[in-house]
């Protein structure tokens, strides 16, 4: 009963011009998206989707590394044999490798392939 007296004794603003926005305090939260991430209800399907996406990125990265190394080998081979053919193949493979996440080997393949083609075109008139 003492609690009711304390509640009733609280001052209430009876001024008609006084307005207070309470909509955010009253609206019930029906979805977890309105909450910060650490307060959201745990949803196993979201975790499963994240893991699935991570695995797909890891697989794409592995494929990119293989394509990147193959492209570097083609570009280096173009320094000695059929520079325009192997150099172009190394450049194209390098772009594919960069696209799949293997930036370092992809850019090396592109650079060596371009250098091989330019060198072969510069020295072709002399042979």
PDB file of N, CA and C in Angstrom, residues 20-30:
ATOM      1  N   UNK A  20       5.197  15.436 -24.830  1.00  0.00           N
ATOM      2  CA  UNK A  20       6.373  14.584 -24.763  1.00  0.00           C
ATOM      3  C   UNK A  20       6.198  13.431 -25.756  1.00  0.00           C
ATOM      4  N   UNK A  21       7.258  13.150 -26.496  1.00  0.00           N
ATOM      5  CA  UNK A  21       7.223  12.049 -27.464  1.00  0.00           C
ATOM      6  C   UNK A  21       7.506  10.748 -26.732  1.00  0.00           C
ATOM      7  N   UNK A  22       6.565   9.811 -26.823  1.00  0.00           N
ATOM      8  CA  UNK A  22       6.730   8.538 -26.135  1.00  0.00           C
ATOM      9  C   UNK A  22       6.584   7.355 -27.082  1.00  0.00           C
ATOM     10  N   UNK A  23       6.501   7.581 -28.367  1.00  0.00           N
ATOM     11  CA  UNK A  23       6.220   6.492 -29.299  1.00  0.00           C
ATOM     12  C   UNK A  23       7.299   5.424 -29.264  1.00  0.00           C
ATOM     13  N   UNK A  24       8.552   5.793 -29.188  1.00  0.00           N
ATOM     14  CA  UNK A  24       9.622   4.813 -29.186  1.00  0.00           C
ATOM     15  C   UNK A  24       9.614   3.985 -27.919  1.00  0.00           C
ATOM     16  N   UNK A  25       9.096   4.523 -26.835  1.00  0.00           N
ATOM     17  CA  UNK A  25       9.059   3.784 -25.582  1.00  0.00           C
ATOM     18  C   UNK A  25       7.908   2.806 -25.535  1.00  0.00           C
ATOM     19  N   UNK A  26       6.883   3.045 -26.303  1.00  0.00           N
ATOM     20  CA  UNK A  26       5.670   2.261 -26.207  1.00  0.00           C
ATOM     21  C   UNK A  26       5.620   1.152 -27.255  1.00  0.00           C
ATOM     22  N   UNK A  27       6.247   1.344 -28.413  1.00  0.00           N
ATOM     23  CA  UNK A  27       6.157   0.392 -29.510  1.00  0.00           C
ATOM     24  C   UNK A  27       6.861  -0.906 -29.119  1.00  0.00           C
ATOM     25  N   UNK A  28       6.173  -2.035 -29.226  1.00  0.00           N
ATOM     26  CA  UNK A  28       6.836  -3.299 -28.916  1.00  0.00           C
ATOM     27  C   UNK A  28       7.790  -3.700 -30.041  1.00  0.00           C
ATOM     28  N   UNK A  29       8.891  -4.289 -29.696  1.00  0.00           N
ATOM     29  CA  UNK A  29       9.863  -4.738 -30.689  1.00  0.00           C
ATOM     30  C   UNK A  29       9.464  -6.145 -31.106  1.00  0.00           C
ATOM     31  N   UNK A  30       9.121  -6.288 -32.381  1.00  0.00           N
ATOM     32  CA  UNK A  30       8.660  -7.590 -32.867  1.00  0.00           C
ATOM     33  C   UNK A  30       9.748  -8.351 -33.596  1.00  0.00           C
TER      34      UNK A  30
END
